[in-house]
PDB file of C-alpha atoms and ligand atoms in Angstrom:
ATOM      1  CA  UNK E  30      85.106 166.553  66.462  1.00 36.00           C
ATOM      2  CA  UNK E  31      87.364 163.997  64.801  1.00 37.00           C
ATOM      3  CA  UNK E  32      86.562 160.477  65.916  1.00 38.00           C
ATOM      4  CA  UNK E  33      89.146 157.739  66.036  1.00 40.00           C
ATOM      5  CA  UNK E  34      88.933 154.878  63.573  1.00 40.00           C
ATOM      6  CA  UNK E  35      89.007 151.524  65.375  1.00 41.00           C
ATOM      7  CA  UNK E  36      92.101 149.482  64.628  1.00 41.00           C
ATOM      8  CA  UNK E  37      91.146 146.554  62.408  1.00 44.00           C
ATOM      9  CA  UNK E  38      93.377 144.164  60.474  1.00 44.00           C
ATOM     10  CA  UNK E  39      93.125 145.220  56.800  1.00 48.00           C
ATOM     11  CA  UNK E  40      92.201 141.688  55.755  1.00 53.00           C
ATOM     12  CA  UNK E  41      88.938 141.960  57.713  1.00 66.00           C
ATOM     13  CA  UNK E  42      87.543 144.837  55.612  1.00 71.00           C
ATOM     14  CA  UNK E  43      85.236 144.262  52.723  1.00 76.00           C
ATOM     15  CA  UNK E  44      82.959 146.661  50.822  1.00 77.00           C
ATOM     16  CA  UNK E  45      80.040 145.695  53.073  1.00 80.00           C
ATOM     17  CA  UNK E  46      81.635 146.550  56.398  1.00 82.00           C
ATOM     18  CA  UNK E  47      84.346 149.042  55.469  1.00 83.00           C
ATOM     19  CA  UNK E  48      82.243 152.183  56.013  1.00 83.00           C
ATOM     20  CA  UNK E  49      81.408 151.017  59.554  1.00 79.00           C
ATOM     21  CA  UNK E  50      85.057 151.547  60.437  1.00 80.00           C
ATOM     22  CA  UNK E  51      85.322 154.945  58.717  1.00 80.00           C
ATOM     23  CA  UNK E  52      83.783 157.004  61.497  1.00 71.00           C
ATOM     24  CA  UNK E  53      84.984 160.258  59.900  1.00 70.00           C
ATOM     25  CA  UNK E  54      82.831 159.497  56.806  1.00 77.00           C
ATOM     26  CA  UNK E  55      85.170 161.675  54.792  1.00 82.00           C
ATOM     27  CA  UNK E  56      83.304 161.209  51.518  1.00 88.00           C
ATOM     28  CA  UNK E  57      80.142 162.943  52.863  1.00 93.00           C
ATOM     29  CA  UNK E  58      81.837 166.035  54.267  1.00 93.00           C
ATOM     30  CA  UNK E  59      82.492 168.111  51.157  1.00 95.00           C
ATOM     31  CA  UNK E  60      81.284 168.794  47.620  1.00 96.00           C
ATOM     32  CA  UNK E  61      83.245 169.424  44.434  1.00 96.00           C
ATOM     33  CA  UNK E  62      82.289 171.325  41.306  1.00 97.00           C
ATOM     34  CA  UNK E  63      84.141 171.078  38.008  1.00 98.00           C
ATOM     35  CA  UNK E  64      85.157 174.483  36.624  1.00 98.00           C
ATOM     36  CA  UNK E  65      86.578 175.716  33.330  1.00 98.00           C
ATOM     37  CA  UNK E  66      90.364 175.599  33.140  1.00 98.00           C
ATOM     38  CA  UNK E  67      91.479 179.089  34.219  1.00 98.00           C
ATOM     39  CA  UNK E  68      93.743 180.785  31.690  1.00 98.00           C
ATOM     40  CA  UNK E  69      93.509 184.558  31.921  1.00 97.00           C
ATOM     41  CA  UNK E  70      94.200 186.987  34.746  1.00 97.00           C
ATOM     42  CA  UNK E  71      90.472 187.605  34.947  1.00 97.00           C
ATOM     43  CA  UNK E  72      89.880 183.866  35.429  1.00 98.00           C
ATOM     44  CA  UNK E  73      92.323 183.789  38.322  1.00 98.00           C
ATOM     45  CA  UNK E  74      90.913 186.986  39.840  1.00 98.00           C
ATOM     46  CA  UNK E  75      87.569 185.182  40.046  1.00 98.00           C
ATOM     47  CA  UNK E  76      89.181 182.155  41.686  1.00 98.00           C
ATOM     48  CA  UNK E  77      90.975 184.432  44.160  1.00 98.00           C
ATOM     49  CA  UNK E  78      87.603 185.800  45.198  1.00 98.00           C
ATOM     50  CA  UNK E  79      86.142 182.323  45.576  1.00 98.00           C
ATOM     51  CA  UNK E  80      89.050 180.856  47.542  1.00 98.00           C
ATOM     52  CA  UNK E  81      88.936 183.860  49.874  1.00 98.00           C
ATOM     53  CA  UNK E  82      85.782 182.383  51.405  1.00 98.00           C
ATOM     54  CA  UNK E  83      85.955 180.012  54.347  1.00 98.00           C
ATOM     55  CA  UNK E  84      85.836 176.283  53.581  1.00 98.00           C
ATOM     56  CA  UNK E  85      86.518 176.833  49.848  1.00 98.00           C
ATOM     57  CA  UNK E  86      89.509 175.236  48.165  1.00 98.00           C
ATOM     58  CA  UNK E  87      90.583 174.845  44.533  1.00 98.00           C
ATOM     59  CA  UNK E  88      92.445 171.915  43.058  1.00 98.00           C
ATOM     60  CA  UNK E  89      93.547 170.509  39.732  1.00 98.00           C
ATOM     61  CA  UNK E  90      93.831 166.801  39.065  1.00 97.00           C
ATOM     62  CA  UNK E  91      93.939 164.656  35.935  1.00 96.00           C
ATOM     63  CA  UNK E  92      90.256 165.467  35.279  1.00 97.00           C
ATOM     64  CA  UNK E  93      90.739 169.238  35.346  1.00 98.00           C
ATOM     65  CA  UNK E  94      90.051 172.077  37.768  1.00 98.00           C
ATOM     66  CA  UNK E  95      87.571 171.939  40.633  1.00 98.00           C
ATOM     67  CA  UNK E  96      86.121 173.986  43.436  1.00 98.00           C
ATOM     68  CA  UNK E  97      86.011 172.024  46.694  1.00 98.00           C
ATOM     69  CA  UNK E  98      83.742 173.178  49.493  1.00 98.00           C
ATOM     70  CA  UNK E  99      84.276 171.566  52.884  1.00 96.00           C
ATOM     71  CA  UNK E 100      80.778 171.249  54.275  1.00 96.00           C
ATOM     72  CA  UNK E 101      79.213 168.104  55.753  1.00 95.00           C
ATOM     73  CA  UNK E 102      76.067 166.770  54.132  1.00 96.00           C
ATOM     74  CA  UNK E 103      73.001 167.582  56.224  1.00 97.00           C
ATOM     75  CA  UNK E 104      71.897 163.936  55.926  1.00 96.00           C
ATOM     76  CA  UNK E 105      75.060 162.602  57.543  1.00 92.00           C
ATOM     77  CA  UNK E 106      74.093 161.085  60.890  1.00 90.00           C
ATOM     78  CA  UNK E 107      76.278 161.246  64.030  1.00 87.00           C
ATOM     79  CA  UNK E 108      77.040 157.531  63.652  1.00 83.00           C
ATOM     80  CA  UNK E 109      78.325 158.101  60.095  1.00 84.00           C
ATOM     81  CA  UNK E 110      75.281 156.651  58.372  1.00 86.00           C
ATOM     82  CA  UNK E 111      73.160 158.333  55.689  1.00 91.00           C
ATOM     83  CA  UNK E 112      69.809 159.662  56.910  1.00 95.00           C
ATOM     84  CA  UNK E 113      68.190 159.204  53.477  1.00 97.00           C
ATOM     85  CA  UNK E 114      69.995 156.058  52.418  1.00 93.00           C
ATOM     86  CA  UNK E 115      67.171 154.554  50.334  1.00 96.00           C
ATOM     87  CA  UNK E 116      66.584 157.855  48.517  1.00 97.00           C
ATOM     88  CA  UNK E 117      70.157 159.186  48.477  1.00 96.00           C
ATOM     89  CA  UNK E 118      71.170 161.048  45.290  1.00 97.00           C
ATOM     90  CA  UNK E 119      72.415 159.080  42.301  1.00 97.00           C
ATOM     91  CA  UNK E 120      75.975 160.345  42.714  1.00 95.00           C
ATOM     92  CA  UNK E 121      76.036 158.819  46.209  1.00 94.00           C
ATOM     93  CA  UNK E 122      74.716 155.503  44.873  1.00 94.00           C
ATOM     94  CA  UNK E 123      77.417 155.435  42.213  1.00 94.00           C
ATOM     95  CA  UNK E 124      80.227 156.144  44.664  1.00 91.00           C
ATOM     96  CA  UNK E 125      82.257 153.000  45.269  1.00 88.00           C
ATOM     97  CA  UNK E 126      84.114 152.319  48.493  1.00 89.00           C
ATOM     98  CA  UNK E 127      86.440 149.818  46.787  1.00 88.00           C
ATOM     99  CA  UNK E 128      89.300 152.334  46.898  1.00 86.00           C
ATOM    100  CA  UNK E 129      88.203 155.532  48.599  1.00 88.00           C
ATOM    101  CA  UNK E 130      89.469 158.144  51.027  1.00 88.00           C
ATOM    102  CA  UNK E 131      89.593 155.564  53.774  1.00 88.00           C
ATOM    103  CA  UNK E 132      92.488 154.033  51.820  1.00 88.00           C
ATOM    104  CA  UNK E 133      94.265 157.233  50.769  1.00 88.00           C
ATOM    105  CA  UNK E 134      93.507 160.970  50.996  1.00 89.00           C
ATOM    106  CA  UNK E 135      92.075 162.508  47.811  1.00 90.00           C
ATOM    107  CA  UNK E 136      94.830 165.120  47.978  1.00 92.00           C
ATOM    108  CA  UNK E 137      97.333 162.483  46.842  1.00 93.00           C
ATOM    109  CA  UNK E 138      95.857 162.758  43.343  1.00 93.00           C
ATOM    110  CA  UNK E 139      95.980 166.556  43.201  1.00 97.00           C
ATOM    111  CA  UNK E 140      98.377 168.186  40.735  1.00 98.00           C
ATOM    112  CA  UNK E 141      97.746 171.621  42.237  1.00 98.00           C
ATOM    113  CA  UNK E 142      95.978 172.458  45.483  1.00 98.00           C
ATOM    114  CA  UNK E 143      95.132 175.957  46.728  1.00 98.00           C
ATOM    115  CA  UNK E 144      93.784 176.006  50.255  1.00 98.00           C
ATOM    116  CA  UNK E 145      93.501 179.773  50.639  1.00 98.00           C
ATOM    117  CA  UNK E 146      93.979 183.204  49.038  1.00 98.00           C
ATOM    118  CA  UNK E 147      97.710 183.378  49.852  1.00 98.00           C
ATOM    119  CA  UNK E 148      98.497 180.077  48.136  1.00 98.00           C
ATOM    120  CA  UNK E 149      96.629 180.977  44.968  1.00 98.00           C
ATOM    121  CA  UNK E 150      98.059 184.515  44.893  1.00 98.00           C
ATOM    122  CA  UNK E 151     101.595 183.087  45.083  1.00 98.00           C
ATOM    123  CA  UNK E 152     100.774 180.865  42.097  1.00 98.00           C
ATOM    124  CA  UNK E 153      99.343 183.821  40.132  1.00 98.00           C
ATOM    125  CA  UNK E 154     102.487 185.859  40.766  1.00 97.00           C
ATOM    126  CA  UNK E 155     104.632 183.048  39.370  1.00 96.00           C
ATOM    127  CA  UNK E 156     102.387 182.349  36.410  1.00 97.00           C
ATOM    128  CA  UNK E 157     101.892 185.998  35.340  1.00 96.00           C
ATOM    129  CA  UNK E 158     105.047 188.095  35.433  1.00 92.00           C
ATOM    130  CA  UNK E 159     102.909 191.199  35.189  1.00 93.00           C
ATOM    131  CA  UNK E 160     100.445 190.227  37.894  1.00 96.00           C
ATOM    132  CA  UNK E 161     100.883 193.636  39.492  1.00 89.00           C
ATOM    133  CA  UNK E 162     100.522 193.045  43.259  1.00 92.00           C
TER     134      UNK E 162
HETATM  135  S1  SF4 U  14      83.002 155.245  51.096  1.00 70.65           S
HETATM  136 FE1  SF4 U  14      85.085 155.288  51.962  1.00 70.65          FE
HETATM  137  S2  SF4 U  14      85.374 157.402  52.743  1.00 70.65           S
HETATM  138 FE2  SF4 U  14      83.165 157.054  52.449  1.00 70.65          FE
HETATM  139  S3  SF4 U  14      82.397 156.384  54.469  1.00 70.65           S
HETATM  140 FE3  SF4 U  14      82.872 154.535  53.245  1.00 70.65          FE
HETATM  141  S4  SF4 U  14      84.972 153.986  53.794  1.00 70.65           S
HETATM  142 FE4  SF4 U  14      84.640 156.132  54.447  1.00 70.65          FE
HETATM  143  S1  SF4 U  15      73.021 161.927  50.919  1.00 70.65           S
HETATM  144 FE1  SF4 U  15      73.816 160.352  52.279  1.00 70.65          FE
HETATM  145  S2  SF4 U  15      75.401 159.257  51.098  1.00 70.65           S
HETATM  146 FE2  SF4 U  15      74.965 161.188  50.050  1.00 70.65          FE
HETATM  147  S3  SF4 U  15      76.505 162.660  50.828  1.00 70.65           S
HETATM  148 FE3  SF4 U  15      74.644 162.846  52.095  1.00 70.65          FE
HETATM  149  S4  SF4 U  15      75.012 161.467  53.849  1.00 70.65           S
HETATM  150 FE4  SF4 U  15      76.455 160.888  52.224  1.00 70.65          FE
END
């Protein structure tokens, strides 16, 4: 269920209280994995298989190509807090909320974004004239 974010004047946010107002806790609801830049038909066939699965997306941004899997962290509590805060993984400790998905969706930085098989297949057909189907 998507919860509503309370309306708060932007000037009242600071890094210490900002997450309290982000009741969707967007940053804890998916994982990403960097992948090799796909070049060949075989590379894209593999990605077509992967993106055919539920909750799997593929995107390219300035850092390269990534798999994105929409799946909430099992430590995310109903109130949006982390259930293992003191022992959370290093990547979570390093994540800064200075400018995060509360401010702008990550998708704004995507150069390419494939949300399903049909979107990636359309790209493959354009990229490879001899794609074949
Ligand atoms: S770091 Fe940003 S996206 Fe994550 S819970 Fe805090 S405000 Fe929300
Ligand atoms: S371990 Fe905690 S901070 Fe890290 S993704 Fe899970 S809920 Fe978020």
